[in-house]
Short mmCIF file of C-alpha atoms in Angstrom, two decimals:
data_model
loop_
_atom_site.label_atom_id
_atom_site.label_comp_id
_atom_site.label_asym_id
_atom_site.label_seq_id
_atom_site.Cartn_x
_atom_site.Cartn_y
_atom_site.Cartn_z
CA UNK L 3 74.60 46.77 56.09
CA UNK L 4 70.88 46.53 57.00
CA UNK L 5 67.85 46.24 54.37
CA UNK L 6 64.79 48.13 55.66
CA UNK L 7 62.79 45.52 53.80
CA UNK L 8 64.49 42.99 55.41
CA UNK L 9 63.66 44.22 58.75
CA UNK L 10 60.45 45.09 58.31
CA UNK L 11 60.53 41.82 57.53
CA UNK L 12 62.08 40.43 60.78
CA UNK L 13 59.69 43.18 62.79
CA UNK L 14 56.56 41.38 61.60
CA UNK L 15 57.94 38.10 62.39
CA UNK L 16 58.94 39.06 65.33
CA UNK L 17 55.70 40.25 66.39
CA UNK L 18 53.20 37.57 65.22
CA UNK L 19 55.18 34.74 66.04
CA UNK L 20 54.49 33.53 62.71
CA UNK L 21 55.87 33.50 59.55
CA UNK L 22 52.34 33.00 57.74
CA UNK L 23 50.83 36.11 59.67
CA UNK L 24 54.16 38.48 58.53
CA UNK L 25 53.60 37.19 54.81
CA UNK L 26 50.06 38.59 54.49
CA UNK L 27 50.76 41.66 56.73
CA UNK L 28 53.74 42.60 54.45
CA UNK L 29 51.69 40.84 51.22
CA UNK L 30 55.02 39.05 50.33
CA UNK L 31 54.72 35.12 49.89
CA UNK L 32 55.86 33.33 53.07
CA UNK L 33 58.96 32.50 51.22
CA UNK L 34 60.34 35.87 50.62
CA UNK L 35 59.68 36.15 54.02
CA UNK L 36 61.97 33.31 55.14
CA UNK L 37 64.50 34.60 52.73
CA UNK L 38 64.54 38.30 54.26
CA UNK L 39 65.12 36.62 58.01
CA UNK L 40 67.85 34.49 56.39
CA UNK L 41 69.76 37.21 54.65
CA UNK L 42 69.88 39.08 57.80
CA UNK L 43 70.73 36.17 60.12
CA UNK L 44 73.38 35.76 57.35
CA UNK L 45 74.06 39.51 57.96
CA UNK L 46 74.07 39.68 61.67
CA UNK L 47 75.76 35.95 61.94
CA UNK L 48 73.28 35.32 64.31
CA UNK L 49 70.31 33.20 64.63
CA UNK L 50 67.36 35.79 65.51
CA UNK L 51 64.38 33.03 65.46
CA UNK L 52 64.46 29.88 66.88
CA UNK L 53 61.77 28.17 65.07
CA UNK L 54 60.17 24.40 64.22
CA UNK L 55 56.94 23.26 62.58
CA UNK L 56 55.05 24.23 65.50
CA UNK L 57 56.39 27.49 66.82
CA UNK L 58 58.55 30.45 66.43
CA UNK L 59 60.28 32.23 69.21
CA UNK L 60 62.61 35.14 69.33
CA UNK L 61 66.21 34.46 70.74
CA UNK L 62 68.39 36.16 72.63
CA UNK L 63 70.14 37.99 69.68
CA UNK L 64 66.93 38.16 68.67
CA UNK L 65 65.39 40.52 71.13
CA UNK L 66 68.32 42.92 71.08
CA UNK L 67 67.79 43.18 67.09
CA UNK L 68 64.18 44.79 68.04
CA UNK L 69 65.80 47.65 69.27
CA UNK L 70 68.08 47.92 66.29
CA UNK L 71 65.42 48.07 63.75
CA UNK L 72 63.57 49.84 65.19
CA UNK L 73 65.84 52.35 65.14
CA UNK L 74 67.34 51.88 62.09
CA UNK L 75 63.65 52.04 60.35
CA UNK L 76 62.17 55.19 62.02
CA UNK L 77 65.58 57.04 61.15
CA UNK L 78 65.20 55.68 57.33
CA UNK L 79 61.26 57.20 57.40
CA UNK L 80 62.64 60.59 58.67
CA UNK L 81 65.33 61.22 55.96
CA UNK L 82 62.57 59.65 53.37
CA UNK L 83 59.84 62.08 54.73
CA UNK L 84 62.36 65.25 54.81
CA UNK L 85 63.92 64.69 51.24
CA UNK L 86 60.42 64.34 49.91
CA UNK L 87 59.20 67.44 51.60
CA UNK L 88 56.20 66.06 52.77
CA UNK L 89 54.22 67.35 55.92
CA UNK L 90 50.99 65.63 56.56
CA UNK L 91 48.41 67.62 57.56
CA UNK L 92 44.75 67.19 59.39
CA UNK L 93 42.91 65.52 61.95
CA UNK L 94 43.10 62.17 63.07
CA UNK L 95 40.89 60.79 65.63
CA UNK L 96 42.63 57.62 66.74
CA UNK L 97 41.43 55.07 69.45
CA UNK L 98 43.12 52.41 71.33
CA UNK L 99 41.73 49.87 74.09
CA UNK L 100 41.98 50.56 77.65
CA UNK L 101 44.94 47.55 77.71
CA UNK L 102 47.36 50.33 76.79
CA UNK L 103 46.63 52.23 79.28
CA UNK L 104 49.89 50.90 81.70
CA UNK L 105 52.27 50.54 78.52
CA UNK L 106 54.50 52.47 76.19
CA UNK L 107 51.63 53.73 73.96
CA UNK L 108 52.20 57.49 74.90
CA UNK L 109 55.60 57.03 73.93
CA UNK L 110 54.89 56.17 70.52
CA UNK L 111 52.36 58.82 69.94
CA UNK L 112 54.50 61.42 71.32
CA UNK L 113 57.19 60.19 68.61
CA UNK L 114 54.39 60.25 65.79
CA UNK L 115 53.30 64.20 67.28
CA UNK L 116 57.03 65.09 66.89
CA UNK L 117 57.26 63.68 63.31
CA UNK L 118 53.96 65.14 62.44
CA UNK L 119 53.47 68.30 64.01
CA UNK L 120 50.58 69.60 61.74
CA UNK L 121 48.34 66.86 62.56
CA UNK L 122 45.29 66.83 65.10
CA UNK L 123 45.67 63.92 66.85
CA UNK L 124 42.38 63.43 68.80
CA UNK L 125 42.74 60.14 71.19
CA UNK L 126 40.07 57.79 72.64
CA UNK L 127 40.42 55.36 75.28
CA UNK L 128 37.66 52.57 75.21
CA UNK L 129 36.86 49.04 75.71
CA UNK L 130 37.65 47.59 72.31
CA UNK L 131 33.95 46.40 71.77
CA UNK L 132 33.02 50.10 72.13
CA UNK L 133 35.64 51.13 69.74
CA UNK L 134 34.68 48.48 67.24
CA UNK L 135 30.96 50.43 67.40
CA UNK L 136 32.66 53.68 66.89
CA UNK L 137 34.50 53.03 64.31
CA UNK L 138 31.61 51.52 62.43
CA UNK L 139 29.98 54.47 63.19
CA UNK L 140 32.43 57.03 61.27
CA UNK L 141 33.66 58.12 64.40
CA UNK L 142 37.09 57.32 64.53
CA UNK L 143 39.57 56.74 62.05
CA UNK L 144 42.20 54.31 62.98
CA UNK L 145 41.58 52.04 66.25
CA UNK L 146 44.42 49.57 68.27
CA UNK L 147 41.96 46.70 69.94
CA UNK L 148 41.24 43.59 70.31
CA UNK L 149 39.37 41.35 67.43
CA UNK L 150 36.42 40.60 69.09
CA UNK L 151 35.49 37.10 68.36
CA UNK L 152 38.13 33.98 67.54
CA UNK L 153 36.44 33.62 64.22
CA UNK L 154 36.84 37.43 62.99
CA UNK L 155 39.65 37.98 59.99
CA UNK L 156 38.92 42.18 59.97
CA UNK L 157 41.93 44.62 60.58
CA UNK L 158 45.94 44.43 60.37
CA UNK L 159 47.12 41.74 62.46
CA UNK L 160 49.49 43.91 65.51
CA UNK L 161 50.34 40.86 67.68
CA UNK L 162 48.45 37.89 69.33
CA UNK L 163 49.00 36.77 72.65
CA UNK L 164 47.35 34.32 75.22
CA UNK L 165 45.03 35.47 77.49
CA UNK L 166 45.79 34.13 81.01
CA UNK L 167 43.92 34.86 84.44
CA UNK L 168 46.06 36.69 86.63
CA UNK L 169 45.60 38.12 90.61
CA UNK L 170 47.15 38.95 93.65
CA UNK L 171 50.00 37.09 94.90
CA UNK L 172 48.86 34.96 97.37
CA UNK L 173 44.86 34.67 96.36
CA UNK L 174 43.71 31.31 96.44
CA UNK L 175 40.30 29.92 95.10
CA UNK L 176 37.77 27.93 97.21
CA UNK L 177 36.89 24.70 94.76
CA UNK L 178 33.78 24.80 96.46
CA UNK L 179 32.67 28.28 95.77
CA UNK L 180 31.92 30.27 92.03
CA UNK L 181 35.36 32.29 90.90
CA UNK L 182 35.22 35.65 91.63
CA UNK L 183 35.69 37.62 88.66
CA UNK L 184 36.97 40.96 88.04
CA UNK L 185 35.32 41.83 85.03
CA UNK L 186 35.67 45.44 82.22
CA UNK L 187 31.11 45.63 81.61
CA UNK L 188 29.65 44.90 78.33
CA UNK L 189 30.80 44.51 75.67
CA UNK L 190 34.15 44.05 76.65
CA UNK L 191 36.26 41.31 74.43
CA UNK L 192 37.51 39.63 78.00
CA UNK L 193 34.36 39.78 79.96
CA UNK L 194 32.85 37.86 77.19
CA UNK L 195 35.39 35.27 76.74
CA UNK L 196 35.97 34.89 80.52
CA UNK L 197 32.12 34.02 81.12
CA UNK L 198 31.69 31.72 77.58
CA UNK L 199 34.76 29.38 78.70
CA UNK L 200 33.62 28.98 82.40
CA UNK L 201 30.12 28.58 81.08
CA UNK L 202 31.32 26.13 78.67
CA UNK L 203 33.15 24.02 80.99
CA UNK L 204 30.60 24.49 83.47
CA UNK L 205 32.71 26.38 86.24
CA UNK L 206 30.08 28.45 88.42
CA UNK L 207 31.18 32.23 88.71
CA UNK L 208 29.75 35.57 90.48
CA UNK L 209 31.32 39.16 89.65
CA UNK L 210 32.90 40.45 92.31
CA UNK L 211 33.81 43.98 90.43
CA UNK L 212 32.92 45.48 87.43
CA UNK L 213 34.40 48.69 86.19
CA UNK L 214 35.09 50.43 83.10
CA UNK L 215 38.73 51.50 83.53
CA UNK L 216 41.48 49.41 83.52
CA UNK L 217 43.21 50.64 86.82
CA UNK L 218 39.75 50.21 88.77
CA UNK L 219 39.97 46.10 87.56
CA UNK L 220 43.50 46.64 88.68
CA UNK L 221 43.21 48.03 92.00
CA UNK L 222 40.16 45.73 92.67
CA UNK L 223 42.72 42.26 91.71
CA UNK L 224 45.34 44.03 94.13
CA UNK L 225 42.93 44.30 96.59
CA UNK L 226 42.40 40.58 96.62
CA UNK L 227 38.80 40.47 95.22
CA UNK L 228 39.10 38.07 92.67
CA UNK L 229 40.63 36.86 89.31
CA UNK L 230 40.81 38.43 86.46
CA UNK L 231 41.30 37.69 82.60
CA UNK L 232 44.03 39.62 81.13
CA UNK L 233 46.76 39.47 78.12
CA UNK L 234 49.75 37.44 78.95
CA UNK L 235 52.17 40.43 77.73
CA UNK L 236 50.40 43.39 79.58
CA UNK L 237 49.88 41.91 83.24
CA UNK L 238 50.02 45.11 85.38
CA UNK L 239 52.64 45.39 88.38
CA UNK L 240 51.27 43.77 91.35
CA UNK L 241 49.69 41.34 89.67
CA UNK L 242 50.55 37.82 88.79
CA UNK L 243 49.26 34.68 86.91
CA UNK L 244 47.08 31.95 88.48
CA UNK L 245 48.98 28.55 88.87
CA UNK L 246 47.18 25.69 86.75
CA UNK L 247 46.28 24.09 89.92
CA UNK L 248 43.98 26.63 90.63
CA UNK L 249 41.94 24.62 87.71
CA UNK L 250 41.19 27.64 85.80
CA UNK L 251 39.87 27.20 81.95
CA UNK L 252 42.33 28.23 79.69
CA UNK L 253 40.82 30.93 78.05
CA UNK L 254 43.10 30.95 74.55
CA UNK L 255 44.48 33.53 72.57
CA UNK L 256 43.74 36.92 71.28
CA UNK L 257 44.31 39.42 68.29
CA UNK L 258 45.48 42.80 68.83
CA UNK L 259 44.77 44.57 65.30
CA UNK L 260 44.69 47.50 63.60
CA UNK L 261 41.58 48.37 61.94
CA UNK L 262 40.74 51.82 59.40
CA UNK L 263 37.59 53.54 59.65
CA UNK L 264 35.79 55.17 56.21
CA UNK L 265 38.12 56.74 54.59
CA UNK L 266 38.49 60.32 55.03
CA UNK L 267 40.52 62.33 52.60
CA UNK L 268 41.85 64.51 55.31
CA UNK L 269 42.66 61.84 57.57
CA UNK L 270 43.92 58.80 55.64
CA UNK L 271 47.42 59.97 55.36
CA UNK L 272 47.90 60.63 58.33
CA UNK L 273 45.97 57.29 59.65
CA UNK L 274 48.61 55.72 57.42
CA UNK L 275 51.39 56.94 58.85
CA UNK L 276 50.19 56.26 62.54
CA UNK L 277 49.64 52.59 61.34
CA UNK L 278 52.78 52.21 60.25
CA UNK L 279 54.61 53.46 63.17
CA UNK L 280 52.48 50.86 65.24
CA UNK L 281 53.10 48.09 63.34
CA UNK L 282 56.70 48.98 63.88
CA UNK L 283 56.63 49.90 67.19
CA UNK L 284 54.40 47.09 68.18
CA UNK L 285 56.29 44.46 70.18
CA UNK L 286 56.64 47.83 72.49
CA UNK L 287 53.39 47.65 73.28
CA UNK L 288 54.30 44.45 75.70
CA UNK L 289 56.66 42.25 76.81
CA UNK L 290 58.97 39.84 74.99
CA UNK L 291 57.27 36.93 73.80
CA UNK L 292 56.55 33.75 76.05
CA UNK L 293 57.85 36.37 79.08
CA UNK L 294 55.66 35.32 82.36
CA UNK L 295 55.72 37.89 84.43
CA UNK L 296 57.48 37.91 87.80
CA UNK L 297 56.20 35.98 90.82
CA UNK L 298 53.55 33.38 91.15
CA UNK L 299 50.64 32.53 93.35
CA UNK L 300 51.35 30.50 96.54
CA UNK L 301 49.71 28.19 98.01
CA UNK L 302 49.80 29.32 101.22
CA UNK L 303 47.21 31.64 101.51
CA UNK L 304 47.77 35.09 102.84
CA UNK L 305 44.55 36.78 102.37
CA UNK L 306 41.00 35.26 103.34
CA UNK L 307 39.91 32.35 100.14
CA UNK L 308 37.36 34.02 97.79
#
């Protein structure tokens, strides 16, 4: 009833939020891709996108057709990998930014281990600015992170989200003081776009906490030391946005891609196939599109201004 192509298809949409973006991940014109969500609205009898000239947004039908695919796709790959009789073999050294740390990553990579037993999956956590290095290096082989400037085009397009400043619920800011920040050290993609927009719009700042691990930023924001910037669709439990009348900078969006190191005989197969299964699995990686997570900032303060 289904066409894998067509949900590929509606997966890609689904996770760039664009119908350009899926066309030149998939390298099918942007009107084949139209046609593949039609045919399987047409299928369904439901509207999956709701979409204008300036934006495209999943609806309700079309969040519970995630799920669907994705199911339907990974149980298509198994029956084409065991009627082919293909076992891919060797070691992969795969690394993915410290934003994954709190999501559903594992899950996917334990899916990928049980699908691929024979390959040597070798994981490193990093700061994507670190992995970037790495990979130039020869070090790793596939890497999950963040582009690192606006104006960079390199790797496979995963999703792109805003980045938003998020802290404790009931942290408020002192107009009259510099923003603490709660900052991941050099050369971390956030760190530097948290300090270029405040410097650009002239917003004085001091770093309250700097560490290299995600859940030491976290448990420094919980603890009410400051602000942080952080992706829209990964804000970590205990942690909410900061209202617009806090007068933050908005501090735009950012690319989560995929990106291949040198091509090793041994590996690229297998890099491949790990690629594939987190382009597919990607909108698992965070939360449904435009969600804001629970809670906001009052005003009332409940802990001491910083």
């Amino acid at each position: 009833m289904y066409d894998p192509a067509q949900l590929r298809t509606f997966l890609a949409v689904a996770q760039t939020l664009s119908f350009t973006q899926a066309a030149h991940r998939l390298g099918l014109r942007q009107s084949t891709v139209s046609q593949h969500v039609r045919r399987l609205e047409d299928a369904t009898g439901r509207q999956l996108f709701s979409r204008d000239t300036h934006s495209v947004e999943l609806t309700e039908d079309g969040e519970a057709m995630l799920g669907f695919a994705r199911t339907i796709l990974q149980a298509h790959e198994r029956a084409s990998a065991y009627f082919a009789g293909t076992r891919l073999r060797g070691r992969l050294r795969f690394g993915a930014s410290e934003d994954f740390v709190l999501t559903r990553l594992p899950e996917i990579l334990e899916s990928f281990r049980r699908d691929h037993p024979e390959v040597d999956l070798e994981l490193t956590v990093e700061l994507s600015g670190t992995l970037h290095k790495q990979l130039e290096a020869g070090r790793l082989d596939l890497v999950l992170a963040k582009r690192r400037t606006a104006d960079d085009t390199h790797g496979e397009l995963v999703w792109r989200d805003h980045l938003i400043w998020i802290a404790a619920e009931g942290v408020r800011l002192d107009p009259d003081r510099p923003v603490p920040l709660i900052l991941f050290p050099p050369p971390a993609v956030t760190r530097a776009r948290a300090l270029d927009v405040l410097e650009r719009h002239g917003r004085p700042w001091r770093i309250a906490c700097t560490s290299g691990s995600l859940s030491g930023l976290v448990a420094a924001a919980r603890a009410g030391l400051g602000v942080m910037a952080h992706t829209r669709g990964l804000v970590p439990p205990g942690l909410v946005p900061v209202p617009d009348r806090a007068g933050l900078p908005e501090l735009g969006t950012v690319d989560f891609v995929l990106l291949h190191g040198r091509r090793r005989s041994a590996a690229q197969e297998a890099a491949d196939a790990l690629a594939g299964a987190l382009l597919a699995a990607g909108d698992r990686l965070h939360g449904p599109a435009g969600r804001r997570p629970p809670g906001s900032i009052s005003g009332a303060p409940r802990r001491s201004a910083v």
